[in-house]
Amino acid sequence: APLLQPGPEPTYHSQQAYAPEDNFTAKWTRADARQIKRMSDPTAGSRQNSMPAEYTMPSVPQDFPDMSNGQVWVWDSWPLTDADGNQYSVNGQEIIFSLVADRSLGFDDRHVFAKIGYFYRPAGIPAEQRPENGGWTYGGLVFAEGVTGQIFEDQSYSHQTQWSGSARIFPGGEVKLFFTDVAFYRDAKGNDIKPYDPRIALSVGHVHANKNGVKFTGFDKVISLLEADGTYYQTAEQNPYFNFRDPFTFKDPAHPGETYMVFEGNSAMPRVSAKCTAEDLGYQEGDPYAETVPQVNASGATYQIGNIGLAKAKNADLTEWEFLPPILSANCVTDQTERPQIYMKDGKYYLFTISHSTTYAAGITGPEGVYGFVGNGIRSDYQPMNQGSGLVLGNPSNLNYWPGTPYDPDYNQPAGHFQSYSHYVMPGGLVQSFIDTVGVKEDFRRGGTLAPTVKINIHGDSSEVDHSYGFNGNGLGGWADISANLNVNPSGVI
Ligand code: FRU
Ligand code: FRU
Ligand code: FRU
Ligand code: FRU
C-alpha cells in the first residue's frame, strides 16, 4: 500500500445494499477524496509523477497511430454489449461506437459538433497481429442528418449534437442505442442565448454484418427518455452549466426482470445557493485535519456537486423510464462524474466513473482518470476503492502543481497529465480510453484517437495496474484494442 502523508481519515462506508428504490445516496466525501492527495509524494519534482504506480496508467507514447486514418477525431467510445457488460462480435465483426467530429475542427471545439460514428474490424485476432492502429474500419455516422434534432420542441438550435451513451444488442440483431441528445442555442459569438438542453435518449436499429463489413438500418427515430427533474437531478433552471448525460443500462441479478440505467447528473440544488453538509464532508469525530461546513461552503466548493443517477425501465421495450434517487453524490468534491458504469465481480457491485483534474472542488485535487466505488448492491453505501480515495487509474500527474489544460499543460506536469480520458472498464479488467494531449508544455500532441488498452486487477476494495499486460513489457496493450468476449455466429455464415 502506498505511503500516506498526514491528512484526514476517510469516511467509514459499510457497503451495505439498499433497495434500488430506497432514498439512500452514497457520498464520495471530501474526507475520502482528500486521500488522493495523501497518496501523492510531496517531494516529487517538476514533471515527475507524484502518484503511486499501482494507480497510474502507464505512459502513452507521443508517436501514437490514428485509428481513423485521418478521417475523424475520435473520443468517448463504447462497445456493443448485453445487459451484463459482455462485449459482442456479430458474424465475425467487432463493433464499437465513438463520438466523432470533423478533423477540420480544433480538437477542443469538438463537443458542440459531436456525432456518433462506428468502427468495425474482424474478431478473433490477437492485438499483436493487428495493424498498429488497431485495424478498425470507420463505418461512418450512425444517424442521418436531422434525425436526432427532431425531439427538441425548440427547433431554433445553433448546434445539435450526440453525446455519449451505450449500445445493447438483442436477439435478431436489434441494437438499442442509448445516448445523450443535445441542443445548443448559441449566438454567432458562441454565447448561450439560452441554456443547452441535454436529454437521455434511445434509438433502435439493426446491425447487418458479414465478412465485407458492418451496416445499420433503422436509427431513423429518437425517443426522448429522461430530462433532468430538479428534484434528484439538477436542471438548467437551477444551473445553466448542469451536467446530465451518458446513459449506461444493465440488469441486476438481485432484481431479475428489471433493467436499470446509471448516468451523469448534478445534485439538484440551485448553483447560487448550493450548500454542502457535514455528511458531504464526511470527517470522523475529532479529526484534526477536518474542515468545517461553513469553511467549505465559503470556499467556492459548492459549485462542484456531481452525482450519479439511477433510473428504472417501466416497460420491456426500454422506451419508458423513471428516475430513482441518485446512487452517489460528490458534493463539494467534483462537478463531473461522467460515463458511469456498473461492473460486477465476485458478487460485488463496482461503480466506475471518470472525472477530470480540472473539475475538482476547491481544496481537492486528483488526476484525470477513472474512479471506482464498491458495494453489495447497485444502491449501497459505496466504499471508494483504494485507501478509501476512489482513485483507480489516473494519468501520470504531479499533484504538487496546477494541472493546466489539455491545450496548455502546466509547465511542471509530466507528459502524461492529459494523456487520456473517458476510461471505460471492460470484461477482465481491461480499460480503454481516448488520447487527449500527450507531451509537455512546449511540446505536446493532441490525440483524437483511442489510447492503448491497459489492464487493472480488481480485488475487493482495491485494484492495481497490471504492468505485465501487453506485448512490449510496459503494461500497454494494443492501440484502440476493444475486443469482444462473446461472439454471435462467429463463423459469419448468415
Ligand atoms: C430489495 C432488496 C433488498 C436488498 C437490496 C439489494 O429490493 O432485495 O432486500 O437490500 O434490494 O439490492
Ligand atoms: C456530418 C458531419 C461529419 C462530421 C460530423 C461532425 O454531419 O459534418 O462529416 O464527422 O458531422 O461535425
Ligand atoms: C470538458 C467538458 C466535458 C463536457 C464538455 C461540455 O471537456 O466539461 O466534460 O462534455 O466540456 O461542453
Ligand atoms: C466525456 C464527455 C461525456 C460527454 C462527452 C461530450 O469525455 O464529457 O460526458 O458525453 O464527453 O463530448
Coordinates of C-alpha atoms and ligand atoms in Angstrom, one line a residue:
A1 CA 0.0 0.0 0.0
P2 CA 1.3 3.5 -0.8
L3 CA 2.8 5.7 1.9
L4 CA 0.2 8.1 3.2
Q5 CA 1.0 11.7 4.0
P6 CA -0.6 13.3 7.1
G7 CA -4.2 14.2 6.5
P8 CA -7.8 13.3 7.4
E9 CA -9.1 9.8 7.8
P10 CA -11.6 8.7 5.1
T11 CA -15.3 8.3 5.9
Y12 CA -16.5 4.9 7.1
H13 CA -18.7 3.2 4.4
S14 CA -20.4 -0.1 5.2
Q15 CA -21.0 -1.3 1.6
Q16 CA -24.5 -2.2 2.8
A17 CA -27.1 -2.7 0.0
Y18 CA -30.4 -0.9 -0.1
A19 CA -33.3 -1.5 -2.4
P20 CA -32.9 0.3 -5.7
E21 CA -36.0 2.4 -4.8
D22 CA -34.7 3.5 -1.4
N23 CA -33.8 7.1 -0.7
F24 CA -30.2 6.4 0.2
T25 CA -27.4 8.1 -1.7
A26 CA -23.8 7.1 -1.0
K27 CA -21.4 10.0 -0.6
W28 CA -18.0 10.4 -2.0
T29 CA -16.9 12.7 0.7
R30 CA -14.2 15.4 0.9
A31 CA -12.6 13.2 3.6
D32 CA -12.5 10.4 1.0
A33 CA -11.3 12.4 -1.9
R34 CA -8.5 14.0 0.2
Q35 CA -7.0 10.5 0.4
I36 CA -5.9 11.1 -3.2
K37 CA -3.5 13.9 -2.1
R38 CA -2.4 11.9 0.9
M39 CA -1.0 9.3 -1.6
S40 CA 0.8 11.9 -3.6
D41 CA 4.6 12.3 -3.0
P42 CA 5.1 15.9 -1.8
T43 CA 8.8 15.7 -2.9
A44 CA 8.1 14.8 -6.5
G45 CA 9.8 17.4 -8.6
S46 CA 8.7 19.1 -11.8
R47 CA 7.4 16.8 -14.5
Q48 CA 7.6 13.7 -12.2
N49 CA 4.5 11.6 -11.4
S50 CA 3.7 12.1 -7.8
M51 CA 1.1 9.3 -7.6
P52 CA 1.6 5.6 -6.7
A53 CA 2.5 3.4 -9.7
E54 CA -0.3 0.9 -8.9
Y55 CA -2.9 3.6 -9.6
T56 CA -1.2 5.3 -12.5
M57 CA -1.9 4.5 -16.1
P58 CA 1.4 3.6 -18.0
S59 CA 2.7 6.4 -20.1
V60 CA 1.3 6.7 -23.6
P61 CA 4.0 7.5 -26.2
Q62 CA 3.6 10.7 -28.2
D63 CA 4.0 8.9 -31.6
F64 CA 0.6 7.3 -31.4
P65 CA -1.1 6.0 -34.5
D66 CA -4.5 7.3 -35.6
M67 CA -7.3 4.7 -35.7
S68 CA -9.4 6.6 -38.2
N69 CA -6.6 7.1 -40.8
G70 CA -7.2 10.9 -40.7
Q71 CA -11.0 10.7 -41.2
V72 CA -12.4 11.9 -37.9
W73 CA -11.5 13.0 -34.4
V74 CA -12.4 10.1 -32.1
W75 CA -13.1 10.4 -28.3
D76 CA -15.6 8.6 -26.0
S77 CA -16.1 5.1 -27.3
W78 CA -18.3 2.1 -26.3
P79 CA -18.7 -1.5 -27.4
L80 CA -21.8 -3.4 -28.3
T81 CA -22.9 -5.1 -25.1
D82 CA -25.5 -7.2 -23.4
A83 CA -27.2 -6.4 -20.0
D84 CA -24.1 -7.8 -18.2
G85 CA -21.5 -5.8 -20.0
N86 CA -20.3 -8.6 -22.2
Q87 CA -18.9 -7.3 -25.5
Y88 CA -20.1 -8.9 -28.7
S89 CA -18.9 -9.5 -32.2
V90 CA -21.5 -10.2 -34.8
N91 CA -20.9 -12.6 -37.7
G92 CA -17.2 -12.2 -37.2
Q93 CA -17.1 -8.4 -36.8
E94 CA -16.2 -6.4 -33.7
I95 CA -18.2 -3.2 -33.5
I96 CA -17.7 0.0 -31.4
F97 CA -19.4 3.3 -31.3
S98 CA -17.5 6.5 -30.9
L99 CA -18.1 10.2 -30.6
V100 CA -16.5 11.7 -33.8
A101 CA -16.1 15.1 -35.3
D102 CA -14.6 16.5 -38.4
R103 CA -10.8 16.9 -38.3
S104 CA -11.1 20.4 -39.8
L105 CA -12.3 21.5 -36.3
G106 CA -9.9 22.3 -33.4
F107 CA -10.0 19.3 -31.1
D108 CA -11.3 21.4 -28.2
D109 CA -14.3 22.6 -30.4
R110 CA -15.5 19.0 -30.7
H111 CA -18.2 19.0 -28.0
V112 CA -20.7 21.1 -29.9
F113 CA -20.1 19.2 -33.2
A114 CA -20.1 15.6 -31.7
K115 CA -21.8 12.9 -33.6
I116 CA -21.9 9.1 -33.0
G117 CA -19.9 7.1 -35.6
Y118 CA -19.0 3.5 -35.6
F119 CA -16.0 1.3 -36.4
Y120 CA -15.6 -2.4 -37.1
R121 CA -12.8 -4.9 -37.5
P122 CA -12.6 -8.7 -37.8
A123 CA -12.9 -10.5 -34.5
G124 CA -10.6 -13.1 -33.0
I125 CA -7.2 -11.6 -34.0
P126 CA -4.6 -11.2 -31.1
A127 CA -3.7 -7.5 -30.7
E128 CA -0.1 -8.1 -31.6
Q129 CA -1.1 -9.5 -35.0
R130 CA -3.3 -6.5 -35.9
P131 CA -2.3 -3.3 -37.7
E132 CA -0.6 -1.0 -35.2
N133 CA -3.6 1.4 -35.1
G134 CA -6.0 -1.4 -34.1
G135 CA -7.1 -2.3 -37.6
W136 CA -10.5 -0.6 -37.5
T137 CA -12.5 0.5 -40.5
Y138 CA -14.5 3.7 -40.0
G139 CA -18.1 2.9 -40.9
G140 CA -19.4 6.5 -40.9
L141 CA -22.1 8.2 -38.8
V142 CA -25.0 6.2 -37.2
F143 CA -27.7 8.8 -37.8
A144 CA -28.7 10.5 -41.0
E145 CA -28.6 14.3 -40.8
G146 CA -31.6 15.8 -38.9
V147 CA -32.8 12.6 -37.1
T148 CA -31.5 13.5 -33.6
G149 CA -32.8 17.1 -33.7
Q150 CA -36.4 16.1 -34.0
I151 CA -37.0 15.6 -30.3
F152 CA -36.5 19.2 -29.4
E153 CA -39.6 21.4 -29.2
D154 CA -37.5 24.5 -29.8
Q155 CA -36.1 23.9 -33.3
S156 CA -34.0 27.2 -33.2
Y157 CA -30.9 25.4 -32.0
S158 CA -27.5 26.5 -33.3
H159 CA -25.7 23.2 -32.7
Q160 CA -27.3 19.8 -32.3
T161 CA -25.0 17.1 -31.0
Q162 CA -24.9 13.5 -30.0
W163 CA -23.1 12.8 -26.8
S164 CA -22.1 9.6 -25.0
G165 CA -24.1 6.6 -24.2
S166 CA -24.0 2.8 -24.6
A167 CA -25.3 0.2 -27.0
R168 CA -27.1 -3.0 -26.2
I169 CA -27.6 -6.0 -28.6
F170 CA -30.8 -8.0 -28.6
P171 CA -32.0 -11.1 -30.5
G172 CA -32.3 -10.7 -34.2
G173 CA -29.6 -8.2 -34.4
E174 CA -31.6 -5.4 -32.8
V175 CA -29.5 -2.7 -31.3
K176 CA -30.8 -0.2 -28.8
L177 CA -28.5 2.8 -28.8
F178 CA -28.8 4.9 -25.6
F179 CA -27.2 8.3 -25.9
T180 CA -27.3 11.9 -24.9
D181 CA -29.2 14.1 -27.4
V182 CA -28.2 17.7 -27.0
A183 CA -29.4 21.0 -28.4
F184 CA -27.3 24.2 -28.0
Y185 CA -28.8 27.7 -28.5
R186 CA -25.9 30.0 -29.1
D187 CA -25.3 33.3 -30.9
A188 CA -22.7 33.9 -33.6
K189 CA -20.1 34.6 -30.9
G190 CA -20.7 31.3 -29.2
N191 CA -22.5 32.7 -26.2
D192 CA -25.6 30.9 -24.9
I193 CA -28.9 32.6 -25.9
K194 CA -30.5 30.1 -23.6
P195 CA -29.0 27.1 -21.8
Y196 CA -28.2 23.9 -23.6
D197 CA -30.7 21.0 -23.5
P198 CA -29.3 17.5 -22.9
R199 CA -31.7 14.6 -22.9
I200 CA -31.2 10.9 -22.3
A201 CA -32.5 9.3 -25.5
L202 CA -32.9 5.9 -27.3
S203 CA -32.9 5.0 -30.9
V204 CA -33.4 1.4 -32.2
G205 CA -31.8 -0.1 -35.2
H206 CA -30.5 -3.4 -36.6
V207 CA -26.9 -4.5 -37.3
H208 CA -26.0 -6.2 -40.5
A209 CA -22.6 -7.7 -40.5
N210 CA -20.7 -10.0 -42.9
K211 CA -17.1 -10.5 -43.9
N212 CA -17.3 -7.4 -46.0
G213 CA -18.3 -5.1 -43.3
V214 CA -21.0 -3.7 -41.0
K215 CA -24.1 -1.6 -41.7
F216 CA -27.0 -0.5 -39.7
T217 CA -30.6 0.0 -40.6
G218 CA -33.2 1.8 -38.5
F219 CA -31.9 4.5 -36.2
D220 CA -34.3 6.9 -38.0
K221 CA -36.3 7.8 -34.9
V222 CA -35.3 9.0 -31.5
I223 CA -37.3 8.6 -28.3
S224 CA -36.6 11.1 -25.5
L225 CA -36.4 9.1 -22.3
L226 CA -35.4 11.4 -19.5
E227 CA -34.9 15.1 -18.8
A228 CA -33.4 16.3 -15.6
D229 CA -36.2 16.8 -13.0
G230 CA -34.9 19.3 -10.5
T231 CA -35.7 17.0 -7.6
Y232 CA -32.9 14.5 -7.8
Y233 CA -31.1 15.8 -10.9
Q234 CA -30.1 19.5 -11.4
T235 CA -31.9 21.3 -14.2
A236 CA -30.9 24.3 -16.5
E237 CA -33.1 26.5 -14.3
Q238 CA -31.0 25.6 -11.3
N239 CA -27.7 25.8 -13.1
P240 CA -27.3 26.6 -16.9
Y241 CA -24.0 24.6 -16.7
F242 CA -25.6 21.5 -15.3
N243 CA -24.4 18.0 -16.4
F244 CA -27.0 15.4 -17.4
R245 CA -25.8 12.7 -19.8
D246 CA -24.1 9.4 -20.5
P247 CA -26.7 6.6 -20.0
F248 CA -25.5 3.0 -19.3
T249 CA -28.1 0.3 -18.9
F250 CA -27.7 -3.1 -17.2
K251 CA -29.5 -5.8 -15.3
D252 CA -29.0 -6.7 -11.7
P253 CA -29.1 -10.4 -10.7
A254 CA -30.6 -9.3 -7.4
H255 CA -33.6 -7.9 -9.2
P256 CA -34.4 -10.2 -12.1
G257 CA -36.7 -8.8 -14.8
E258 CA -35.7 -5.2 -14.2
T259 CA -33.4 -3.0 -16.3
Y260 CA -31.6 -0.1 -14.7
M261 CA -29.6 2.8 -16.0
V262 CA -26.9 4.9 -14.5
F263 CA -26.0 8.3 -15.8
E264 CA -24.1 11.5 -15.0
G265 CA -26.0 14.2 -13.1
N266 CA -25.6 17.0 -10.6
S267 CA -27.2 17.3 -7.2
A268 CA -30.4 19.2 -7.7
M269 CA -29.6 22.4 -5.8
P270 CA -29.6 25.9 -7.4
R271 CA -26.0 26.8 -8.4
V272 CA -26.1 30.1 -6.4
S273 CA -27.4 28.7 -3.2
A274 CA -26.0 25.2 -3.1
K275 CA -24.7 24.1 0.3
C276 CA -22.8 21.1 1.4
T277 CA -23.4 19.3 4.7
A278 CA -21.3 17.6 7.4
E279 CA -22.2 14.3 5.6
D280 CA -20.8 15.6 2.3
L281 CA -17.5 16.4 4.2
G282 CA -17.6 13.1 6.0
Y283 CA -14.9 13.7 8.6
Q284 CA -14.7 11.5 11.6
E285 CA -15.4 12.9 15.0
G286 CA -12.4 14.9 16.3
D287 CA -10.3 14.5 13.1
P288 CA -7.6 17.2 13.4
Y289 CA -7.5 17.7 9.7
A290 CA -11.3 18.2 9.4
E291 CA -12.7 21.3 7.7
T292 CA -15.9 22.9 9.0
V293 CA -19.1 23.1 7.0
P294 CA -19.1 27.0 6.8
Q295 CA -15.4 27.0 5.7
V296 CA -16.1 24.6 2.8
N297 CA -19.4 26.4 1.8
A298 CA -17.5 29.7 1.7
S299 CA -14.6 28.3 -0.4
G300 CA -16.4 28.0 -3.7
A301 CA -16.5 24.2 -3.4
T302 CA -20.3 24.3 -3.7
Y303 CA -20.0 24.8 -7.5
Q304 CA -18.9 21.2 -7.8
I305 CA -21.8 18.9 -7.0
G306 CA -21.6 15.9 -9.3
N307 CA -23.8 12.9 -8.8
I308 CA -24.5 9.5 -10.4
G309 CA -28.2 8.9 -11.2
L310 CA -30.2 5.7 -11.3
A311 CA -33.3 5.1 -13.4
K312 CA -35.5 2.0 -13.9
A313 CA -37.2 0.9 -17.1
K314 CA -41.0 0.9 -16.9
N315 CA -41.5 -1.4 -19.9
A316 CA -39.8 -4.3 -21.6
D317 CA -39.0 -2.2 -24.7
L318 CA -37.0 0.1 -22.5
T319 CA -38.8 3.1 -24.0
E320 CA -40.2 4.4 -20.7
W321 CA -38.1 5.1 -17.6
E322 CA -38.5 6.6 -14.2
F323 CA -35.9 8.3 -12.0
L324 CA -34.8 6.8 -8.8
P325 CA -32.7 8.9 -6.3
P326 CA -29.0 9.2 -7.2
I327 CA -26.8 6.3 -6.1
L328 CA -23.7 8.5 -5.4
S329 CA -23.1 12.2 -4.8
A330 CA -19.8 14.1 -4.9
N331 CA -21.0 17.3 -3.3
C332 CA -18.1 19.8 -2.8
V333 CA -15.8 17.1 -4.3
T334 CA -16.1 17.2 -8.1
D335 CA -18.6 18.6 -10.7
Q336 CA -18.3 15.8 -13.2
T337 CA -18.9 12.1 -12.6
E338 CA -19.0 11.1 -16.3
R339 CA -19.8 7.9 -18.1
P340 CA -20.7 5.9 -15.0
Q341 CA -21.0 2.1 -15.4
I342 CA -21.9 -0.8 -13.1
Y343 CA -19.4 -3.6 -13.2
M344 CA -19.9 -6.9 -11.4
K345 CA -17.2 -9.1 -10.0
D346 CA -17.1 -11.8 -7.3
G347 CA -20.6 -10.9 -6.1
K348 CA -19.6 -7.2 -5.6
Y349 CA -21.0 -4.2 -7.5
Y350 CA -18.4 -1.8 -8.8
L351 CA -19.5 1.7 -9.8
F352 CA -16.9 3.3 -12.1
T353 CA -16.9 6.9 -13.3
I354 CA -14.5 9.2 -15.0
S355 CA -13.5 12.7 -13.6
H356 CA -11.2 15.5 -14.6
S357 CA -8.3 17.0 -12.8
T358 CA -9.9 20.4 -13.5
T359 CA -13.4 19.7 -12.2
Y360 CA -12.4 19.1 -8.6
A361 CA -13.8 21.5 -5.9
A362 CA -11.6 24.0 -4.1
G363 CA -9.3 22.1 -1.7
I364 CA -9.4 18.8 -3.6
T365 CA -7.0 17.6 -6.3
G366 CA -6.7 14.4 -8.3
P367 CA -5.6 13.1 -11.7
E368 CA -7.7 12.7 -14.8
G369 CA -8.9 9.2 -14.8
V370 CA -11.3 6.6 -13.7
Y371 CA -12.6 6.3 -10.1
G372 CA -14.3 3.3 -8.5
F373 CA -16.7 2.5 -5.7
V374 CA -17.6 -0.9 -4.3
G375 CA -20.8 -2.1 -2.6
N376 CA -23.1 -5.0 -2.1
G377 CA -25.8 -3.8 -4.4
I378 CA -26.5 -1.2 -7.2
R379 CA -27.6 1.1 -4.4
S380 CA -25.3 0.7 -1.5
D381 CA -23.1 2.6 0.9
Y382 CA -20.3 2.6 -1.7
Q383 CA -16.8 2.3 -0.4
P384 CA -14.4 4.4 -2.5
M385 CA -11.7 2.0 -3.8
N386 CA -8.0 2.2 -2.9
Q387 CA -7.3 3.6 0.6
G388 CA -10.8 5.0 0.6
S389 CA -9.9 7.5 -2.0
G390 CA -11.8 6.4 -5.1
L391 CA -8.8 6.6 -7.4
V392 CA -8.5 3.5 -9.7
L393 CA -6.5 4.6 -12.7
G394 CA -5.1 8.1 -13.1
N395 CA -2.9 9.7 -15.7
P396 CA 0.7 10.3 -14.6
S397 CA 0.3 13.6 -12.7
N398 CA 2.0 15.8 -10.2
L399 CA -0.4 17.0 -7.6
N400 CA 2.1 19.5 -6.3
Y401 CA 1.4 21.7 -9.3
W402 CA -1.6 23.1 -11.2
P403 CA -2.9 20.9 -14.0
G404 CA -3.1 23.5 -16.7
T405 CA -5.3 22.5 -19.6
P406 CA -5.1 19.9 -22.4
Y407 CA -4.4 22.8 -24.9
D408 CA -1.8 24.4 -22.5
P409 CA -0.5 21.9 -19.9
D410 CA 1.2 23.3 -16.8
Y411 CA 5.0 23.6 -17.2
N412 CA 5.5 21.2 -14.3
Q413 CA 3.2 18.5 -15.3
P414 CA 4.6 15.2 -16.7
A415 CA 3.9 14.4 -20.4
G416 CA 1.0 12.2 -19.4
H417 CA -1.1 14.5 -17.3
F418 CA -3.8 14.8 -20.0
Q419 CA -2.7 11.7 -22.0
S420 CA -6.1 10.0 -22.0
Y421 CA -9.6 10.3 -20.7
S422 CA -13.0 8.7 -20.8
H423 CA -11.8 5.4 -19.5
Y424 CA -14.3 2.5 -19.8
V425 CA -13.7 -0.7 -17.8
M426 CA -14.3 -3.8 -19.9
P427 CA -14.6 -7.6 -19.1
G428 CA -11.4 -8.9 -17.4
G429 CA -10.4 -5.5 -16.1
L430 CA -9.3 -4.2 -19.5
V431 CA -9.6 -0.4 -19.7
Q432 CA -10.0 1.6 -22.9
S433 CA -9.8 5.4 -23.2
F434 CA -9.1 8.2 -25.8
I435 CA -5.9 10.2 -26.2
D436 CA -6.4 13.9 -25.3
T437 CA -2.9 15.5 -25.1
V438 CA 0.5 13.8 -24.9
G439 CA 3.6 15.8 -24.1
V440 CA 4.9 18.7 -22.0
K441 CA 4.0 22.4 -22.2
E442 CA 6.4 23.3 -25.0
D443 CA 6.0 20.0 -27.0
F444 CA 2.7 18.2 -27.0
R445 CA 0.4 16.5 -29.5
R446 CA -3.3 16.3 -29.4
G447 CA -5.0 12.9 -29.7
G448 CA -8.4 12.3 -31.1
T449 CA -7.9 8.5 -31.3
L450 CA -8.1 5.7 -28.8
A451 CA -5.3 5.0 -26.4
P452 CA -3.6 1.7 -25.8
T453 CA -5.8 -0.7 -23.8
V454 CA -4.4 -1.3 -20.2
K455 CA -5.4 -3.7 -17.5
I456 CA -6.3 -3.4 -13.9
N457 CA -6.6 -6.2 -11.4
I458 CA -9.6 -5.8 -9.1
H459 CA -9.9 -7.5 -5.7
G460 CA -12.3 -6.4 -3.1
D461 CA -12.0 -2.7 -2.4
S462 CA -8.6 -2.4 -4.1
S463 CA -7.1 -2.6 -7.6
E464 CA -3.8 -2.1 -9.3
V465 CA -2.4 -1.6 -12.8
D466 CA -1.2 -4.9 -14.3
H467 CA 2.2 -3.9 -15.6
S468 CA 2.7 -7.4 -17.1
Y469 CA -0.2 -6.8 -19.5
G470 CA 0.5 -6.0 -23.2
F471 CA 3.2 -7.2 -25.5
N472 CA 6.0 -4.7 -25.0
G473 CA 6.5 -5.3 -21.3
N474 CA 5.3 -1.8 -20.3
G475 CA 1.7 -2.5 -19.4
L476 CA 0.3 -1.1 -22.6
G477 CA -1.7 -3.3 -24.8
G478 CA -2.8 -2.7 -28.4
W479 CA -3.9 0.8 -29.6
A480 CA -7.6 1.0 -29.8
D481 CA -7.9 -2.6 -28.7
I482 CA -11.5 -3.2 -27.8
S483 CA -12.2 -6.9 -28.2
A484 CA -15.4 -8.9 -28.0
N485 CA -15.6 -11.6 -25.3
L486 CA -18.7 -13.2 -26.8
N487 CA -19.2 -13.9 -30.5
V488 CA -22.6 -14.1 -32.1
N489 CA -22.4 -16.5 -35.1
P490 CA -18.6 -16.3 -35.2
S491 CA -18.3 -18.2 -38.5
G492 CA -20.2 -15.4 -40.1
V493 CA -22.3 -17.7 -42.1
I494 CA -25.7 -16.0 -42.4
Ligands
FRU1 C1 -34.9 -5.1 -2.1 C2 -33.6 -5.7 -2.0 C3 -33.1 -5.6 -0.6 C4 -31.7 -5.6 -0.7 C5 -31.4 -4.9 -2.0 C6 -30.2 -5.4 -2.7 O1 -35.4 -4.9 -3.5 O2 -33.5 -7.1 -2.4 O3 -33.6 -6.7 0.2 O4 -31.1 -4.9 0.4 O5 -32.6 -5.0 -2.7 O6 -30.1 -4.9 -4.0
FRU2 C1 -21.8 15.2 -40.8 C2 -20.6 15.8 -40.2 C3 -19.4 14.8 -40.4 C4 -18.6 15.0 -39.2 C5 -19.6 15.3 -38.1 C6 -19.1 16.2 -37.0 O1 -23.0 15.8 -40.4 O2 -20.2 17.0 -40.7 O3 -18.7 14.9 -41.6 O4 -17.9 13.9 -38.8 O5 -20.7 15.9 -38.8 O6 -19.4 17.6 -37.2
FRU3 C1 -14.7 19.5 -20.6 C2 -16.2 19.3 -20.7 C3 -16.7 17.9 -20.9 C4 -18.1 18.2 -21.4 C5 -17.9 19.4 -22.2 C6 -19.1 20.3 -22.1 O1 -14.0 19.0 -21.7 O2 -16.8 19.8 -19.5 O3 -16.6 17.1 -19.8 O4 -18.5 17.1 -22.1 O5 -16.8 20.1 -21.8 O6 -19.1 21.3 -23.2
FRU4 C1 -16.6 12.7 -21.6 C2 -17.7 13.6 -22.0 C3 -19.0 12.9 -21.8 C4 -19.9 13.6 -22.9 C5 -18.9 13.8 -24.0 C6 -19.2 15.1 -24.8 O1 -15.4 12.8 -22.3 O2 -17.6 14.8 -21.4 O3 -19.5 13.1 -20.5 O4 -21.0 12.8 -23.2 O5 -17.6 13.8 -23.4 O6 -18.2 15.3 -25.7

